[in-house]
Short mmCIF file of N, CA and C in Angstrom, two decimals:
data_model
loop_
_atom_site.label_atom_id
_atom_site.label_comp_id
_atom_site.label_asym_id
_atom_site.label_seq_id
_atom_site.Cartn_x
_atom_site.Cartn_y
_atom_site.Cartn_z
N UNK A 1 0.84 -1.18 0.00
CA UNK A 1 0.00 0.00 0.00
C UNK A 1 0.89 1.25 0.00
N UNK A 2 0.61 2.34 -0.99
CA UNK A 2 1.41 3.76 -0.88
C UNK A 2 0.44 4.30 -0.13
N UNK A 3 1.68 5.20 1.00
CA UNK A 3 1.03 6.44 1.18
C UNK A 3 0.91 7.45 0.72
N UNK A 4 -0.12 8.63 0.54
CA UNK A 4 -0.17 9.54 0.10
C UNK A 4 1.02 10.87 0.88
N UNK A 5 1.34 11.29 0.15
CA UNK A 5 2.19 12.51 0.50
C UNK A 5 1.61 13.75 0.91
N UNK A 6 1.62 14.11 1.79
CA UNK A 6 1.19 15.59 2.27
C UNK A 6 2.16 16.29 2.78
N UNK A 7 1.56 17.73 1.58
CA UNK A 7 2.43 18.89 1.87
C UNK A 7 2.14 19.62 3.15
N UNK A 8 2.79 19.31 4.17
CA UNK A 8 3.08 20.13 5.58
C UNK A 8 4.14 21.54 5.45
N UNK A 9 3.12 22.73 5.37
CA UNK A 9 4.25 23.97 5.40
C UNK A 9 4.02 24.20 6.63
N UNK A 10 3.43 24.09 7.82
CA UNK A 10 3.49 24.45 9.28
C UNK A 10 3.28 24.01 10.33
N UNK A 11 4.01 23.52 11.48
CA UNK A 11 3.84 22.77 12.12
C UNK A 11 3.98 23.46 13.63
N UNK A 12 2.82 23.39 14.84
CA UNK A 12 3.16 23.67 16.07
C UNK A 12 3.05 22.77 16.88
N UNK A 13 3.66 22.57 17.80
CA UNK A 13 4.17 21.81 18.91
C UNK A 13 4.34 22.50 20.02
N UNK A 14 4.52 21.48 20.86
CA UNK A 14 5.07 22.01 22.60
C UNK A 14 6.90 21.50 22.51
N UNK A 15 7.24 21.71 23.66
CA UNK A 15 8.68 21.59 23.35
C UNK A 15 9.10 20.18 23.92
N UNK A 16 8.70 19.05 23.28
CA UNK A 16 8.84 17.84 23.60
C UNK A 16 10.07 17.41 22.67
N UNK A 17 11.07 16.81 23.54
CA UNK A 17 12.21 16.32 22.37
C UNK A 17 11.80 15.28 21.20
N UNK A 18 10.11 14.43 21.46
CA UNK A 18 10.31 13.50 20.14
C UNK A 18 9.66 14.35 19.35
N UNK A 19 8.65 15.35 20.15
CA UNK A 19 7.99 16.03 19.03
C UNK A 19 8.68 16.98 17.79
N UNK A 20 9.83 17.42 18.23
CA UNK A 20 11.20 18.22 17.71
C UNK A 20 11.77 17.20 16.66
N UNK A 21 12.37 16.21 17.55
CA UNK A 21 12.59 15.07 16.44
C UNK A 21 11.96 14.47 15.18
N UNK A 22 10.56 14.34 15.45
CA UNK A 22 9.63 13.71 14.90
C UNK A 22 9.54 14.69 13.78
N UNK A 23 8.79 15.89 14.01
CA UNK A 23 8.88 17.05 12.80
C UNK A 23 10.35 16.90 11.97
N UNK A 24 11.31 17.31 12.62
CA UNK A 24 12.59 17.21 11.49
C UNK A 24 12.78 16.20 10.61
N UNK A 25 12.64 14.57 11.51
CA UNK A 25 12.63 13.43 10.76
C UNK A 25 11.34 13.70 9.17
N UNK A 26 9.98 13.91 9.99
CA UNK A 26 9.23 13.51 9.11
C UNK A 26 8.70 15.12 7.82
N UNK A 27 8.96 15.80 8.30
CA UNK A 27 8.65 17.09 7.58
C UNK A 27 9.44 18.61 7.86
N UNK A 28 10.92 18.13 7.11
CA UNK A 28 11.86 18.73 7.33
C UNK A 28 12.48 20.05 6.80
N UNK A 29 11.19 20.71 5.66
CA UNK A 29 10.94 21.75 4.90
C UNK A 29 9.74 22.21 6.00
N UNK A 30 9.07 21.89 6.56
CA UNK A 30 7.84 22.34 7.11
C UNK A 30 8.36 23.48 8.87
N UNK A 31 7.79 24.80 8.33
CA UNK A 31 8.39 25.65 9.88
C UNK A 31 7.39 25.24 10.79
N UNK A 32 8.73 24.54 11.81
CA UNK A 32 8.31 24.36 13.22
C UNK A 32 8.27 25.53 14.46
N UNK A 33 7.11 25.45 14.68
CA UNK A 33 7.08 26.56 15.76
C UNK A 33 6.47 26.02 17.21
N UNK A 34 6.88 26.35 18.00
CA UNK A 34 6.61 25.69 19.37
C UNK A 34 4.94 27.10 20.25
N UNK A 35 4.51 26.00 20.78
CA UNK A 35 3.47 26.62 21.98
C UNK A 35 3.45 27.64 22.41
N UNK A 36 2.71 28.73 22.74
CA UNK A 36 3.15 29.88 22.83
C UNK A 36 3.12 29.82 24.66
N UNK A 37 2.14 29.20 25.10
CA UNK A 37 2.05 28.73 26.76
C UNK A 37 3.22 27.83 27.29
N UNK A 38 3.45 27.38 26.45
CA UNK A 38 4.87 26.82 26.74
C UNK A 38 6.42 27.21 27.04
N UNK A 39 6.57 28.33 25.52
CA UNK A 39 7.69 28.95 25.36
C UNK A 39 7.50 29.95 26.52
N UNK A 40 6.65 30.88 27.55
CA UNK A 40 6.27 31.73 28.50
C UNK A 40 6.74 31.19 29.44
N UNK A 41 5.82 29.86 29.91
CA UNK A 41 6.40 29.09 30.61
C UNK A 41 8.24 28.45 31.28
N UNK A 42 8.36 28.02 29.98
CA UNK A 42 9.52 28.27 30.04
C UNK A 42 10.69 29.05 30.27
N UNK A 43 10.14 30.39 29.91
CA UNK A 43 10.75 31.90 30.21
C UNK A 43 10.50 31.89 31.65
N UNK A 44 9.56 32.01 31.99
CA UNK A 44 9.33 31.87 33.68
C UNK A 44 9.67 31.37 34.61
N UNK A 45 10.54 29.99 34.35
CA UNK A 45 11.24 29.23 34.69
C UNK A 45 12.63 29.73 35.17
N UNK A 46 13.25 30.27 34.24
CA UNK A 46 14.34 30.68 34.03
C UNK A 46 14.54 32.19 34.71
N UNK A 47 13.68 32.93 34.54
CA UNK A 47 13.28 33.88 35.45
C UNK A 47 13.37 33.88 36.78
N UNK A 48 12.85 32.70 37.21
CA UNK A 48 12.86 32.19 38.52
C UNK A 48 14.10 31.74 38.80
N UNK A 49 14.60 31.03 38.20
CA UNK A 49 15.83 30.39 38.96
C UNK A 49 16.76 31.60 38.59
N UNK A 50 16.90 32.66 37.92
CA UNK A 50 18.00 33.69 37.75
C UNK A 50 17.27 34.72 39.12
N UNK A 51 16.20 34.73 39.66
CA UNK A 51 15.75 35.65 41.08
C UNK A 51 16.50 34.87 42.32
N UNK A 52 16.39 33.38 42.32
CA UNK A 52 16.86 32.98 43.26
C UNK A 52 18.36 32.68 43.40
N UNK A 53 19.12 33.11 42.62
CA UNK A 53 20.33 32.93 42.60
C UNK A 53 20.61 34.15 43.50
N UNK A 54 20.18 35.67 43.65
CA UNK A 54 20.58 36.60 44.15
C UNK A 54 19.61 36.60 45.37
N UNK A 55 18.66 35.40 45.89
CA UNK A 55 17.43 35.77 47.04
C UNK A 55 18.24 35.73 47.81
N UNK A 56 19.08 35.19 48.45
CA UNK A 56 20.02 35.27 49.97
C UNK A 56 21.26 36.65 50.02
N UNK A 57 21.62 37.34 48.91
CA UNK A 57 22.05 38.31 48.71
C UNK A 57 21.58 39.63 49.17
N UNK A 58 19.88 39.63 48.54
CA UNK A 58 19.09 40.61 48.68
C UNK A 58 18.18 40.40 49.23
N UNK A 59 17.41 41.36 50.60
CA UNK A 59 16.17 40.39 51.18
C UNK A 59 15.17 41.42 49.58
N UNK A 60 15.39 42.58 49.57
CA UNK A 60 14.41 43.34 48.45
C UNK A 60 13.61 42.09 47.65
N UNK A 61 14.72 40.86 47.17
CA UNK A 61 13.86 40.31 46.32
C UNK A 61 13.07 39.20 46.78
N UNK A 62 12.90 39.17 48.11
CA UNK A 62 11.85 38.17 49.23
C UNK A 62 10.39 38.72 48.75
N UNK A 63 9.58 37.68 48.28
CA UNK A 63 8.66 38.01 47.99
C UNK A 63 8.17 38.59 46.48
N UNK A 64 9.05 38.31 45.56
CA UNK A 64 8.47 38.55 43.96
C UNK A 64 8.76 38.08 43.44
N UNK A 65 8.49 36.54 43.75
CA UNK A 65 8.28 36.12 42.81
C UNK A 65 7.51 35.80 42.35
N UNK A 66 6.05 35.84 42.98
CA UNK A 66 4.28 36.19 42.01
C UNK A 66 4.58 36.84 41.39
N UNK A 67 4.95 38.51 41.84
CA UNK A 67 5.22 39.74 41.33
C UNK A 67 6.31 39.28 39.43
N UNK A 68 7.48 38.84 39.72
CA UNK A 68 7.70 38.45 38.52
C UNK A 68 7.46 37.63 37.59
N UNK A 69 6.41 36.66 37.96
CA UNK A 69 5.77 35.38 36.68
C UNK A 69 4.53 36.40 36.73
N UNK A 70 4.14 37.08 37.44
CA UNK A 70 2.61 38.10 36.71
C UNK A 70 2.93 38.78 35.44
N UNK A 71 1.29 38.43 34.26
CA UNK A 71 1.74 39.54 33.61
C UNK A 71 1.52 41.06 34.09
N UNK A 72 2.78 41.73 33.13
CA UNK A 72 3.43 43.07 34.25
C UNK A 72 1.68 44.10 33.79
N UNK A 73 1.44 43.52 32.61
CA UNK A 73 0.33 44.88 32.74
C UNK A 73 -1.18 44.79 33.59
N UNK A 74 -0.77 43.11 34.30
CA UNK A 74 -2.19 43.50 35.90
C UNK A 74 -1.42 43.68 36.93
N UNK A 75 -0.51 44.69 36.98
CA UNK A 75 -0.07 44.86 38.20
C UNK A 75 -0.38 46.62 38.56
N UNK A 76 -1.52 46.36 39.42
CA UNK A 76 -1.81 47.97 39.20
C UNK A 76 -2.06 48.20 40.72
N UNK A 77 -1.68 47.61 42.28
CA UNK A 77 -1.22 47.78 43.08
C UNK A 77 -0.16 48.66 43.13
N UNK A 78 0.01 49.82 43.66
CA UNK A 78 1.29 50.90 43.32
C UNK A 78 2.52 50.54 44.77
N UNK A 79 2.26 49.52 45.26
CA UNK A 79 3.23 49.06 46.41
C UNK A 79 3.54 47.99 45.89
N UNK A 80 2.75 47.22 44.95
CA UNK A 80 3.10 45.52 44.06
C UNK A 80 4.43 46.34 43.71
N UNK A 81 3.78 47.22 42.41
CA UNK A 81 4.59 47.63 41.44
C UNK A 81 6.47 48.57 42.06
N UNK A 82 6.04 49.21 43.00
CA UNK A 82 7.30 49.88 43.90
C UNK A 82 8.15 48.90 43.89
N UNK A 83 7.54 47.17 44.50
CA UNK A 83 8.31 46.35 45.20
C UNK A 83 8.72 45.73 43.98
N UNK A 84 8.44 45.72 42.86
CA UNK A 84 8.90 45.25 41.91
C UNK A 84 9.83 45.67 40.81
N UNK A 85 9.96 47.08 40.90
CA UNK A 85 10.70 47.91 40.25
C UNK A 85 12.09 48.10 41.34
N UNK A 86 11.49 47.96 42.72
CA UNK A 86 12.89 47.79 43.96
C UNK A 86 13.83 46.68 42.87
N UNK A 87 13.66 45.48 42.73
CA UNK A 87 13.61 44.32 42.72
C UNK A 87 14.01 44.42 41.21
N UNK A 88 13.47 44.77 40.31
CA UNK A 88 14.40 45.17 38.96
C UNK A 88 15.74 45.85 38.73
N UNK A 89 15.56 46.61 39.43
CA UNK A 89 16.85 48.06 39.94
C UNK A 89 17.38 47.50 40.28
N UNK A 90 17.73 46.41 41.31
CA UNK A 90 18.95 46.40 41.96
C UNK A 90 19.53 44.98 40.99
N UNK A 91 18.86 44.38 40.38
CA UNK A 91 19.42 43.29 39.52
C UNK A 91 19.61 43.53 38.38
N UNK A 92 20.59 43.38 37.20
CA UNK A 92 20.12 43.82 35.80
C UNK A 92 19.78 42.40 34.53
N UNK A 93 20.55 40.98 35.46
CA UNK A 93 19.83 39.90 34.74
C UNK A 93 18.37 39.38 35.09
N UNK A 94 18.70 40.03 36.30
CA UNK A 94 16.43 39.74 36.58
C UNK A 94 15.17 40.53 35.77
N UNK A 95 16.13 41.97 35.66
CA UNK A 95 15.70 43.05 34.92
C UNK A 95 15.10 42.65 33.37
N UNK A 96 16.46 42.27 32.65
CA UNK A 96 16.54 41.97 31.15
C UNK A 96 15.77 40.86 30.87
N UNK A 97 15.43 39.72 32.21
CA UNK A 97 15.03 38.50 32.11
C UNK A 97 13.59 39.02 31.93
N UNK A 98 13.08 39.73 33.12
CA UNK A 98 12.13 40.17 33.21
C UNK A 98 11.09 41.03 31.69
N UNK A 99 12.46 41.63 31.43
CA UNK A 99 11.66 42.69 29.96
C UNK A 99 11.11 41.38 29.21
N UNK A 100 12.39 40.43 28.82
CA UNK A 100 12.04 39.67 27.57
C UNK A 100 11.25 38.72 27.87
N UNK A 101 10.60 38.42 29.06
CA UNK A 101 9.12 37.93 29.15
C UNK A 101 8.11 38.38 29.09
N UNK A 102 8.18 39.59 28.90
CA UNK A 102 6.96 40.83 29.26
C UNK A 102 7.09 40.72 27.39
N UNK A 103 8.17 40.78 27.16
CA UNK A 103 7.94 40.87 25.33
C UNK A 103 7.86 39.71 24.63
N UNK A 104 7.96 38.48 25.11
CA UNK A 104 7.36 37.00 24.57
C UNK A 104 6.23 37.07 25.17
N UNK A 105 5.55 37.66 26.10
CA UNK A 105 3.86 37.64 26.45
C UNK A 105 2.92 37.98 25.38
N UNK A 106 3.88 38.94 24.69
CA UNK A 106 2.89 39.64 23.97
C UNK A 106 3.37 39.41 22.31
N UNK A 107 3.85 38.61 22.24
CA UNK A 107 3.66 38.10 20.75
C UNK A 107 2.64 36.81 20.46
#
């Protein structure tokens, strides 16, 4: 029995290594693009573990880390937001970490 051939130009996924695999193996012209709840996720992750590398350093950053996996535009508490801009300021990889999740939120 033949199979029929199908043209796959786009493919989304989560970030599973067979699913990665699987696309390249099987449709290797076709753009793979990953989850968008996922790739955030993931950012958030990393976010987190770059806050807690400096939490015993700084007490400022005790306590934001809701404050930094929130998205930044429901944060309309003006003592959230103080304690979170404390907490940006004094770090500049929590900072940068911070922007470029606020700018993968919103693509």
């Amino acid at each position: 029995m033949r199979q029929k051939k199908i043209d796959i130009r786009y493919i989304a996924t989560d970030l599973s290594s067979a699913f990665i695999s699987s696309v390249h193996k099987n449709c290797p012209n076709a753009v793979h693009v990953f989850d968008h709840l996922h790739v955030v996720k993931l950012m958030n992750e990393k976010l987190d573990d770059i806050r807690k590398k400096d939490i015993n350093k700084r007490k400022v950053l005790k306590g934001t880390r809701k404050l930094l996996l929130r998205n930044g535009a429901d944060i309309f508490d003006k003592e959230y937001q103080t304690s979170l801009d404390k907490a940006l300021d004094m770090n500049k990889p929590l900072s940068q970490a911070y922007y470029l999740k606020e700018q993968l939120r919103e693509i």
